[in-house]
JSON list of C-alpha atoms in Angstrom, two decimals:
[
{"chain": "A", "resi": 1, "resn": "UNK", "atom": "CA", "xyz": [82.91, 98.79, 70.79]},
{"chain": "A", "resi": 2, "resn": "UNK", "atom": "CA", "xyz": [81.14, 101.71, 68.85]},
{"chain": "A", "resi": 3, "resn": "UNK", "atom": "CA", "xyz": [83.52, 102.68, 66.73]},
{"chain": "A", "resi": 4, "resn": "UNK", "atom": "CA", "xyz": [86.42, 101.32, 65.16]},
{"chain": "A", "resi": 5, "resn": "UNK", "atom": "CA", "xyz": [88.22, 102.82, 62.14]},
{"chain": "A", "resi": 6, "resn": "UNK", "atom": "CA", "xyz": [91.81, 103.14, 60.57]},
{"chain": "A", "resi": 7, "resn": "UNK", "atom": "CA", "xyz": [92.36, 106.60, 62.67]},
{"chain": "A", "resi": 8, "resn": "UNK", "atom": "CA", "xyz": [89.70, 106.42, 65.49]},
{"chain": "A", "resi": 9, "resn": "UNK", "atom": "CA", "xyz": [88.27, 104.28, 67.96]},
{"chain": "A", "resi": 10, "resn": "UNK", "atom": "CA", "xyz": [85.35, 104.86, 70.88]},
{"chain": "A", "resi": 11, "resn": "UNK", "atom": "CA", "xyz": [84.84, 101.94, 73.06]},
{"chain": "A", "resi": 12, "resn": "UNK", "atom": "CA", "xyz": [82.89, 101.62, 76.38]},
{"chain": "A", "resi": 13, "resn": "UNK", "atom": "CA", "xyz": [84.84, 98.51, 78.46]},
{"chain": "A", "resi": 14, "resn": "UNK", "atom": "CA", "xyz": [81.57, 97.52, 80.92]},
{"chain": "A", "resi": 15, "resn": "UNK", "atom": "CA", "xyz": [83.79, 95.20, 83.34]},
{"chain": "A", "resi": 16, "resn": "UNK", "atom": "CA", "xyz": [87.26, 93.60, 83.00]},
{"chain": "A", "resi": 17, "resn": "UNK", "atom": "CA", "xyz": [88.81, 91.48, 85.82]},
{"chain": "A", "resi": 18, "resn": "UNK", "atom": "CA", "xyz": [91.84, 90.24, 86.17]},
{"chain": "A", "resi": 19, "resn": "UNK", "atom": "CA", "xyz": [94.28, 87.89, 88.38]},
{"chain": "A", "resi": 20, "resn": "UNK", "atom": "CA", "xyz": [97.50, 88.42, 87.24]},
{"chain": "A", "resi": 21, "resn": "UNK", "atom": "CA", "xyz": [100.53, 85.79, 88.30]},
{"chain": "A", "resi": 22, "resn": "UNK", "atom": "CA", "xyz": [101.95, 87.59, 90.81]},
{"chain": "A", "resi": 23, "resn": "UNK", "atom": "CA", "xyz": [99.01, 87.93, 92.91]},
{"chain": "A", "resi": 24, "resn": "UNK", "atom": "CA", "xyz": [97.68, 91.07, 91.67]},
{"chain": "A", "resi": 25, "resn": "UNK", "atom": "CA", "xyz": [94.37, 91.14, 92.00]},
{"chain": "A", "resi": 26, "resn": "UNK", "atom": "CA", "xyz": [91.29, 93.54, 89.56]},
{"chain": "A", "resi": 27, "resn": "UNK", "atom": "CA", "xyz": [88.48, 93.45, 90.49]},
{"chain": "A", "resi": 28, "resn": "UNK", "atom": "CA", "xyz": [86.58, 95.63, 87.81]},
{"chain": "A", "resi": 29, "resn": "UNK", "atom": "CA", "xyz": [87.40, 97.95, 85.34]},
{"chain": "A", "resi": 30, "resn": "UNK", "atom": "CA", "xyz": [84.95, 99.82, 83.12]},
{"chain": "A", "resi": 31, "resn": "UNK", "atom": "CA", "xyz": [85.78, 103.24, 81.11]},
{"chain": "A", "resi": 32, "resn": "UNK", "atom": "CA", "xyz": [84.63, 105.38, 78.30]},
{"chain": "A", "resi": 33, "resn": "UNK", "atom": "CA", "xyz": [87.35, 106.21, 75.67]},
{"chain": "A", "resi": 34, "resn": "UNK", "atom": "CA", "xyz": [87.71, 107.72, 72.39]},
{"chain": "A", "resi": 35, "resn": "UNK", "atom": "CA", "xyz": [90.34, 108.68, 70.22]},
{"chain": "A", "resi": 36, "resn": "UNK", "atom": "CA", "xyz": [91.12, 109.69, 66.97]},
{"chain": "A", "resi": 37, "resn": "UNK", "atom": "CA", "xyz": [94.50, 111.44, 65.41]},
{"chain": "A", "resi": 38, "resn": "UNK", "atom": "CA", "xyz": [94.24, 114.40, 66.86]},
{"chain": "A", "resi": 39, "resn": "UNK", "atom": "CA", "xyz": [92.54, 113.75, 70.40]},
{"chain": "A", "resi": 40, "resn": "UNK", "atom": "CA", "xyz": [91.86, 111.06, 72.99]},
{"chain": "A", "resi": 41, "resn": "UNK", "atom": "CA", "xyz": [89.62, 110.58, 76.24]},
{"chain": "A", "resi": 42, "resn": "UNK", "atom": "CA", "xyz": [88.34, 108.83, 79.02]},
{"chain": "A", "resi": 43, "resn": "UNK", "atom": "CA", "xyz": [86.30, 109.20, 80.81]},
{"chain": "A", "resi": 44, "resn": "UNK", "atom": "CA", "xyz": [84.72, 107.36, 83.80]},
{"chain": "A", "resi": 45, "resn": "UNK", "atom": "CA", "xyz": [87.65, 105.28, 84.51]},
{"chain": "A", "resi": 46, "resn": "UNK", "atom": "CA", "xyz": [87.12, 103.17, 87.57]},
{"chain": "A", "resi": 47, "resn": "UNK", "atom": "CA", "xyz": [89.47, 100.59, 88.90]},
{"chain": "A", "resi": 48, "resn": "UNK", "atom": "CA", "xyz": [88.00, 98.42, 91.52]},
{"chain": "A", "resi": 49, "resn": "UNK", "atom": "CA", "xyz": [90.84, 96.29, 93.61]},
{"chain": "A", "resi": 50, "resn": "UNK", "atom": "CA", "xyz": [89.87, 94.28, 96.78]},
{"chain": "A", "resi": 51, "resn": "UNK", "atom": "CA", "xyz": [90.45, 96.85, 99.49]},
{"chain": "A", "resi": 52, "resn": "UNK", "atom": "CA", "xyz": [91.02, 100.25, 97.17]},
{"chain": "A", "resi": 53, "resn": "UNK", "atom": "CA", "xyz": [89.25, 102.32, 94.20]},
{"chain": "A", "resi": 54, "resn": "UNK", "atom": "CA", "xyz": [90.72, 104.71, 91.66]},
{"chain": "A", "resi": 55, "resn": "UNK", "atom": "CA", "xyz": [88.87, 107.00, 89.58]},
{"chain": "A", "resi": 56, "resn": "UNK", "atom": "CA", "xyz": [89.76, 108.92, 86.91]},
{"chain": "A", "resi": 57, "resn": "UNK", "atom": "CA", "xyz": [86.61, 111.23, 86.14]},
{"chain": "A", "resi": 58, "resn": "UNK", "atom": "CA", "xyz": [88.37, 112.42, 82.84]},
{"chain": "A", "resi": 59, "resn": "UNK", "atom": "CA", "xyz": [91.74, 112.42, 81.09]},
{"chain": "A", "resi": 60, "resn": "UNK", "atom": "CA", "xyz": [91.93, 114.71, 77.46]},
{"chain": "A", "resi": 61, "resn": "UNK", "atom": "CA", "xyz": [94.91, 114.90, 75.49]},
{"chain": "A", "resi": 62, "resn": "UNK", "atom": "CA", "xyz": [94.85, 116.89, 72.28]},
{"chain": "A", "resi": 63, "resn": "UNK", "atom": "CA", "xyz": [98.36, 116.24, 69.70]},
{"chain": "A", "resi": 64, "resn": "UNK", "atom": "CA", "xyz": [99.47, 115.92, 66.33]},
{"chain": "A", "resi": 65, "resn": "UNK", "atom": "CA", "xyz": [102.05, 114.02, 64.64]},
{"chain": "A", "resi": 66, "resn": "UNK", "atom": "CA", "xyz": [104.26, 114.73, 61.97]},
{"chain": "A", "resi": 67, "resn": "UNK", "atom": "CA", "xyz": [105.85, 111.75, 60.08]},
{"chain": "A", "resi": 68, "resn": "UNK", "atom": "CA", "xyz": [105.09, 109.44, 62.87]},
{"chain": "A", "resi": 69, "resn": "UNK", "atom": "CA", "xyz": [106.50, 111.32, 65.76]},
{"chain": "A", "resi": 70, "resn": "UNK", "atom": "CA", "xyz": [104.57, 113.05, 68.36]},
{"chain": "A", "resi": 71, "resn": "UNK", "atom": "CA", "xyz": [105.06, 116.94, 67.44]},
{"chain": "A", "resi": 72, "resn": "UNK", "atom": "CA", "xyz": [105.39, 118.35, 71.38]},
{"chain": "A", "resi": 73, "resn": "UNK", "atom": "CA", "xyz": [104.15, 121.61, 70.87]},
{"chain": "A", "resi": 74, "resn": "UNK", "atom": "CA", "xyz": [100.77, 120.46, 70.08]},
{"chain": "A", "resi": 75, "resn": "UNK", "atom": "CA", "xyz": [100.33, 118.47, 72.99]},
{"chain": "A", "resi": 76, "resn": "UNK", "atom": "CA", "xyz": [97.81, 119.46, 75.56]},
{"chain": "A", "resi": 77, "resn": "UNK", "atom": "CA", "xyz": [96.47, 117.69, 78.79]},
{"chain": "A", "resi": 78, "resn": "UNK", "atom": "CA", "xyz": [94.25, 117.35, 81.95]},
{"chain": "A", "resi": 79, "resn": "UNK", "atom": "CA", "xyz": [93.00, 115.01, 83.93]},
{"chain": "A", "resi": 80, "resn": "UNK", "atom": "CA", "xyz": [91.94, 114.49, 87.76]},
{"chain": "A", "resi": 81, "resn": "UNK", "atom": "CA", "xyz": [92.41, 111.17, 89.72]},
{"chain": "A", "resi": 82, "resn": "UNK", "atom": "CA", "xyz": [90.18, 110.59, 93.14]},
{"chain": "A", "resi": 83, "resn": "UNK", "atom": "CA", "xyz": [91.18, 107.20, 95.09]},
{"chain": "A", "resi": 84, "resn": "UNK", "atom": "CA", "xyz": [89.07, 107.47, 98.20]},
{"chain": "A", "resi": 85, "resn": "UNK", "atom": "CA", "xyz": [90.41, 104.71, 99.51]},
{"chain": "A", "resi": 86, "resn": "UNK", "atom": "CA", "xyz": [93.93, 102.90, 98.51]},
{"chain": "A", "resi": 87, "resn": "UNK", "atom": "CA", "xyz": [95.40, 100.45, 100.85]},
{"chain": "A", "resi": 88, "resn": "UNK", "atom": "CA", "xyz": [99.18, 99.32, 99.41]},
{"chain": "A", "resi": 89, "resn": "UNK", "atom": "CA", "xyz": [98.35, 95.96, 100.48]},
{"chain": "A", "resi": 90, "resn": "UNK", "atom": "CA", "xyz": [96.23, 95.38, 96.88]},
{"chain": "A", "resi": 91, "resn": "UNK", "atom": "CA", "xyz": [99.47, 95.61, 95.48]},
{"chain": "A", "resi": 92, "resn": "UNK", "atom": "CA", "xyz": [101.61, 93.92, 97.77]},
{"chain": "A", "resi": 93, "resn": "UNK", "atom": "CA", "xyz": [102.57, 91.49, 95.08]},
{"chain": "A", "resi": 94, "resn": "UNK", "atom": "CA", "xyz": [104.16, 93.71, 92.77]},
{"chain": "A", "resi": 95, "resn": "UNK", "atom": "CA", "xyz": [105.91, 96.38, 95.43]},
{"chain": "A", "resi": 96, "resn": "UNK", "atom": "CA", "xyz": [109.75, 95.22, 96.72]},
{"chain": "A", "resi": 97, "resn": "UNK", "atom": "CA", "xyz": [109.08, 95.76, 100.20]},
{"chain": "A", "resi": 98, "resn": "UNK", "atom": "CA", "xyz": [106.94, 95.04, 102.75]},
{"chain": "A", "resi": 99, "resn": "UNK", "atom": "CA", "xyz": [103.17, 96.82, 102.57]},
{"chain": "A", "resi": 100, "resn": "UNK", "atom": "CA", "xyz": [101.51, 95.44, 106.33]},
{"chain": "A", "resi": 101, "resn": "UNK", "atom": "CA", "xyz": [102.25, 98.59, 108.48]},
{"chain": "A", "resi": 102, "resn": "UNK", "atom": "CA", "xyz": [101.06, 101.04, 106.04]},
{"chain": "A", "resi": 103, "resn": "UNK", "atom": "CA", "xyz": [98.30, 102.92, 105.68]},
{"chain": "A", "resi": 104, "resn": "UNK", "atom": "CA", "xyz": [95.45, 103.11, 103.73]},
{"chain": "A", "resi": 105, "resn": "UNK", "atom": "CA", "xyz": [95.00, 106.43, 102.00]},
{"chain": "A", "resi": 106, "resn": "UNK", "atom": "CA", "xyz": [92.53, 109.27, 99.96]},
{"chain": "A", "resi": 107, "resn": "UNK", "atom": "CA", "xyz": [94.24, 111.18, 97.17]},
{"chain": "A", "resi": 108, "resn": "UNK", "atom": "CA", "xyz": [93.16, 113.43, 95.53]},
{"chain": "A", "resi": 109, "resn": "UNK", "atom": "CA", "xyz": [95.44, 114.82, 92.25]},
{"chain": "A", "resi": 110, "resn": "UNK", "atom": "CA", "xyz": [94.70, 117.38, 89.11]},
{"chain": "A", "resi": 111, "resn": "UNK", "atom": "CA", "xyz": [97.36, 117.65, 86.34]},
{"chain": "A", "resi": 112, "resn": "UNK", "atom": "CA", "xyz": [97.11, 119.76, 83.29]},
{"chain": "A", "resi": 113, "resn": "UNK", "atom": "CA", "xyz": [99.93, 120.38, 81.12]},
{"chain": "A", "resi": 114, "resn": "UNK", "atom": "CA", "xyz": [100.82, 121.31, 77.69]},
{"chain": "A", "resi": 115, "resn": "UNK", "atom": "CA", "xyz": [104.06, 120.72, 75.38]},
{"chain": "A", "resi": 116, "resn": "UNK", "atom": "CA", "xyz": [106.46, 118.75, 78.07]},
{"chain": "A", "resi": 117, "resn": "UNK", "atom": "CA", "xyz": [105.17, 120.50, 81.48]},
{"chain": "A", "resi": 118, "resn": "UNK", "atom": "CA", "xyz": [102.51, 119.76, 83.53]},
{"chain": "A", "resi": 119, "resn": "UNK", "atom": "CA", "xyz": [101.10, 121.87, 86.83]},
{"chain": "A", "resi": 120, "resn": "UNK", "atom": "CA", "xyz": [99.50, 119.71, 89.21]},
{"chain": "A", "resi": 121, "resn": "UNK", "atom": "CA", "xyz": [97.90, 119.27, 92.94]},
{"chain": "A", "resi": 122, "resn": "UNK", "atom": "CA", "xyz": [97.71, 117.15, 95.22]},
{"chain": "A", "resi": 123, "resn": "UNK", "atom": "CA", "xyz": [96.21, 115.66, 99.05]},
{"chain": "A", "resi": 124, "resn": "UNK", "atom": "CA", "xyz": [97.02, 112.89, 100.66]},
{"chain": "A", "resi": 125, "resn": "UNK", "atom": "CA", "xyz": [95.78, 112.21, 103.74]},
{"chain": "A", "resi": 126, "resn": "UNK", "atom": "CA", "xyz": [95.97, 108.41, 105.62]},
{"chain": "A", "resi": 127, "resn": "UNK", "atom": "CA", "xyz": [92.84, 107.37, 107.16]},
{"chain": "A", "resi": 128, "resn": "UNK", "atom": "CA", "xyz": [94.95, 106.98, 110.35]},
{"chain": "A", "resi": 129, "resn": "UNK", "atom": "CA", "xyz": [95.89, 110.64, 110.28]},
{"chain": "A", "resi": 130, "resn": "UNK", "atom": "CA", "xyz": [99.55, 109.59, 110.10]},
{"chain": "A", "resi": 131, "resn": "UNK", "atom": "CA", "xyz": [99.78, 111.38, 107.16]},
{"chain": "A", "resi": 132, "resn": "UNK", "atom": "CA", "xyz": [98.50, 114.60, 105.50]},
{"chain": "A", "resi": 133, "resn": "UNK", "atom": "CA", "xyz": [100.42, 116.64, 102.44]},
{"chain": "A", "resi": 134, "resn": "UNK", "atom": "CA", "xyz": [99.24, 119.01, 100.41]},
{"chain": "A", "resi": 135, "resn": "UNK", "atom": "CA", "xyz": [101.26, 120.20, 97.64]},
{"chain": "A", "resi": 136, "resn": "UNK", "atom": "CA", "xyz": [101.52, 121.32, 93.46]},
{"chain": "A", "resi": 137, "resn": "UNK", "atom": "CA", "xyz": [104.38, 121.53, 91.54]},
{"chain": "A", "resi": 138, "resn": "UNK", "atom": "CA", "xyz": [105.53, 121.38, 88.15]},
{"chain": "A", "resi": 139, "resn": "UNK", "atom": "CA", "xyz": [107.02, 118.64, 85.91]},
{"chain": "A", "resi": 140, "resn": "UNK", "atom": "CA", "xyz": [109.53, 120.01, 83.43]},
{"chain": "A", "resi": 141, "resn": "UNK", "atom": "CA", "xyz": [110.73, 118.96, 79.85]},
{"chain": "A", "resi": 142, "resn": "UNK", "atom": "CA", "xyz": [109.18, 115.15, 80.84]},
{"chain": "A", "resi": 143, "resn": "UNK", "atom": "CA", "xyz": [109.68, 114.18, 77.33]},
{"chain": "A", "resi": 144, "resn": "UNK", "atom": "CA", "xyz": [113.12, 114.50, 78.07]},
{"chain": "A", "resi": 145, "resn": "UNK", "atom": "CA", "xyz": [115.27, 115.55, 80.87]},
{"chain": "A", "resi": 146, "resn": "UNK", "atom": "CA", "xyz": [112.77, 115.50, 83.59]},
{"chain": "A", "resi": 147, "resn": "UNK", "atom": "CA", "xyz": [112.59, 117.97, 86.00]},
{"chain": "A", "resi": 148, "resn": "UNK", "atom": "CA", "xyz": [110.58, 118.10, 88.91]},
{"chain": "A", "resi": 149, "resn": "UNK", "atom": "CA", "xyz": [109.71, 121.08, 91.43]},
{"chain": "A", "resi": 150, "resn": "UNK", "atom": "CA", "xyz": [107.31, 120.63, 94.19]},
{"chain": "A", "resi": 151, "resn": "UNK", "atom": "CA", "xyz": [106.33, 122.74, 96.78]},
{"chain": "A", "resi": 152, "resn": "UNK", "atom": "CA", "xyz": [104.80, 121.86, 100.15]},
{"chain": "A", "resi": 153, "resn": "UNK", "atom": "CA", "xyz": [102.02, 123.41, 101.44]},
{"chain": "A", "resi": 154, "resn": "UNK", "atom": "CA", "xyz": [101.23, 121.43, 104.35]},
{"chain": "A", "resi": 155, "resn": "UNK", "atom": "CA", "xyz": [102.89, 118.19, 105.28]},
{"chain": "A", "resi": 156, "resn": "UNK", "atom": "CA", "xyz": [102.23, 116.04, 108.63]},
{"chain": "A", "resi": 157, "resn": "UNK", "atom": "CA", "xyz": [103.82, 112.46, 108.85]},
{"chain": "A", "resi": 158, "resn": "UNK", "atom": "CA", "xyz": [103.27, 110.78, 112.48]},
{"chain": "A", "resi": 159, "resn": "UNK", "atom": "CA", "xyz": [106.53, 109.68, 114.21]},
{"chain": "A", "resi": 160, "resn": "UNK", "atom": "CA", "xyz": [105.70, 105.78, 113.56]},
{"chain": "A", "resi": 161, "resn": "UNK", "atom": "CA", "xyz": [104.92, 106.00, 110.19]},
{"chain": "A", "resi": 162, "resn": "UNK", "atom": "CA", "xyz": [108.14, 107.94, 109.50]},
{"chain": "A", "resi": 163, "resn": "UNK", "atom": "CA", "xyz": [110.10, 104.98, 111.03]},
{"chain": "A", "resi": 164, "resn": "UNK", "atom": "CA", "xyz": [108.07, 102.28, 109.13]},
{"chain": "A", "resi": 165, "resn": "UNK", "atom": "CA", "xyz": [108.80, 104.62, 105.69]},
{"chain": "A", "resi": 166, "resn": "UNK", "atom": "CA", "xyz": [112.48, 104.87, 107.30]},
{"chain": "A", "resi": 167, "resn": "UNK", "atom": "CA", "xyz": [112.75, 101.10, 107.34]},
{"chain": "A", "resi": 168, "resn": "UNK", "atom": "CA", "xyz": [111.46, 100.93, 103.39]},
{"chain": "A", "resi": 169, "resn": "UNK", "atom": "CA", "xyz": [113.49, 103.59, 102.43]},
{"chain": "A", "resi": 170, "resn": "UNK", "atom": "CA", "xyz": [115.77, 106.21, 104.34]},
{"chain": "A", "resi": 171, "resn": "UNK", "atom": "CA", "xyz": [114.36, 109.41, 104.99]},
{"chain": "A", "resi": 172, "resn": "UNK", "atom": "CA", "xyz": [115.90, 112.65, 105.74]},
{"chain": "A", "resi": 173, "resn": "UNK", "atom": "CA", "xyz": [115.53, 113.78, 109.17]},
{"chain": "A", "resi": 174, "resn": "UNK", "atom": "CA", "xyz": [115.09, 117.90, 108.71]}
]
């Protein structure tokens, strides 16, 4: 802990692991973050589970409040998130259906956004090659009434992994 006042804090977490009672298993985290009332990062962000990272390079959020509320005009964000390598199994314990015949993916996501809306892009590709999308899109009035619009750029989803998605959930055919 650097810093730790009535209106800001900066704090560097080294390693934290954790088991939690459903099975779900941390490995490590460690991040940098600061915030004060107007602003907040962090940066490094690294979550280790046993088969899968995520890592969040940086995440900034500017804001202001007005008698305790959150005054949405003023807020402004970006971050990126890179998992090169995620395999649903880490979080088998906390998912209601069944993670074994699924894949183990890379994503790769940016999101920057100001007032309610965010713009954002993504990949996602399967390290069986039974699945690669591209897309960005736009999140609307998420404070609220959310709105989402997302268009495809390229999508490829191999026949068996559309039937093992099928069985979780169903999945239009066109």
């Amino acid at each position: 802990l650097y810093e730790l006042t009535d209106n800001s804090i900066d704090v560097n977490v080294k390693h934290l692991a954790l088991q939690e009672q459903s099975g779900l298993e941390i490995k490590d985290i460690q991040l940098h973050a600061k915030a004060d009332a107007n602003k907040a990062s962090i940066s490094n962000l690294h979550i280790a589970l046993p088969h899968s990272d995520i890592i969040v390079p940086k995440l900034n959020a500017n804001y202001d409040f007005k008698n305790g509320k959150l005054i949405a005009e003023a807020l402004r964000f970006d971050t990126s998130l890179d998992i090169p390598q995620f395999d649903f199994n880490d979080i088998a314990s906390i998912l209601p259906f069944e993670t074994k015949n699924l894949p183990t993916i890379t994503v790769n996501l940016s999101v920057n956004g100001e007032k309610d809306n965010a713009n954002f892009k993504t990949s996602l590709k399967a390290s069986d090659s039974s699945l690669e999308l591209d897309t960005e899109g736009i999140a609307e009035s998420f404070l609220s009434n959310l709105k989402w619009r997302v268009e495809p750029l390229s999508l490829y989803v191999s026949t068996d992994l559309f039937e093992t998605l099928n069985s979780i959930t169903k999945m239009p055919s066109q």
